[in-house]
Amino acid sequence: MAQYSQLSPYANTRQNNSYLELLQIRPVPAEPDDYEYTIENQYEHRPDLLAFDVYGDAKLWWVFVQRNMEVLKDPIFDFVPGTKIYLPKQSNLRQYLGI
């Protein structure tokens, strides 16, 4: 049975040979050194591009939703210019995810 990467939002979700179990959310806790960011035009509906530019890996797009659950209900269509979100520092994020 294959395991999901530590970069995946499914890394904590158990799986068997046929399917995933219920999703186990990977929390991204708020920290005092997270910084507020206003989504810019070039990232409209593209959290993957922002993840690549901030963390060097587009696969970490889901971190924005987990850290900003009260603002980003839809990870794509709520990702619009002018929306203020918090971005975890890269060092904190790597510690949470174990990467």
XYZ file of C-alpha atoms in Angstrom:
99
model
C 0.000 0.000 0.000
C 1.402 3.371 -1.050
C 1.771 6.215 1.409
C 1.115 9.825 0.567
C 3.966 12.307 0.648
C 4.426 14.540 3.698
C 3.603 17.424 1.318
C 0.129 16.020 0.699
C -3.015 17.117 2.558
C -3.814 13.373 2.775
C -0.604 12.357 4.575
C -2.444 11.812 7.903
C -5.391 9.994 6.320
C -5.327 6.235 6.665
C -5.792 4.115 3.570
C -6.313 0.509 2.676
C -5.791 -1.326 -0.610
C -8.894 0.147 -2.241
C -9.654 3.582 -0.831
C -8.831 6.380 1.602
C -10.487 6.443 4.996
C -12.193 9.640 6.168
C -9.993 12.678 5.672
C -7.860 13.536 8.684
C -7.270 17.282 8.469
C -3.652 18.369 8.750
C -3.813 21.467 10.913
C -1.629 24.453 10.200
C -1.723 26.337 13.510
C -1.590 30.105 13.767
C 1.719 31.484 14.987
C 2.558 35.038 16.062
C 5.170 35.290 13.291
C 2.776 34.392 10.440
C 2.538 37.305 8.084
C -0.545 38.878 6.586
C -0.636 38.818 2.803
C -3.081 40.369 0.355
C -3.623 38.114 -2.660
C -2.345 39.805 -5.828
C -3.819 39.674 -9.348
C -1.320 37.145 -10.700
C -2.457 34.579 -8.096
C -6.203 34.806 -8.800
C -7.609 31.253 -8.485
C -4.005 29.924 -8.347
C -2.907 29.058 -4.809
C -0.422 26.631 -6.362
C 1.526 29.498 -7.939
C 1.695 31.391 -4.654
C 2.815 28.219 -2.856
C 5.608 27.789 -5.392
C 6.723 31.404 -5.053
C 6.580 31.409 -1.234
C 7.616 27.837 -0.337
C 9.280 26.570 -3.511
C 6.696 23.797 -3.963
C 3.301 24.117 -5.685
C 2.087 21.005 -3.842
C 1.743 23.075 -0.668
C -1.227 25.073 -2.025
C -3.543 23.467 0.535
C -1.640 25.087 3.424
C -3.294 28.438 2.676
C -6.755 26.931 3.114
C -5.838 25.100 6.317
C -4.323 28.247 7.859
C -7.192 30.513 6.680
C -10.267 28.307 6.993
C -12.477 31.230 8.062
C -11.614 33.182 4.870
C -11.008 30.521 2.194
C -14.038 28.231 2.116
C -13.274 27.233 -1.484
C -9.541 26.774 -2.127
C -9.751 27.994 -5.737
C -12.660 30.389 -6.194
C -12.143 32.244 -2.893
C -8.499 32.856 -3.834
C -9.105 36.293 -5.351
C -7.168 39.566 -5.454
C -7.640 41.771 -2.413
C -8.347 38.888 -0.011
C -6.175 39.074 3.099
C -4.774 35.754 4.328
C -2.025 34.653 6.703
C 1.018 32.785 5.444
C 3.000 30.575 7.817
C 6.750 31.065 7.853
C 8.513 28.390 5.850
C 10.488 27.163 8.871
C 7.303 26.741 10.948
C 5.531 24.992 8.089
C 8.349 22.501 7.594
C 8.261 21.752 11.317
C 4.465 21.120 11.300
C 4.658 18.871 8.264
C 7.831 17.061 9.255
C 9.684 17.880 6.032
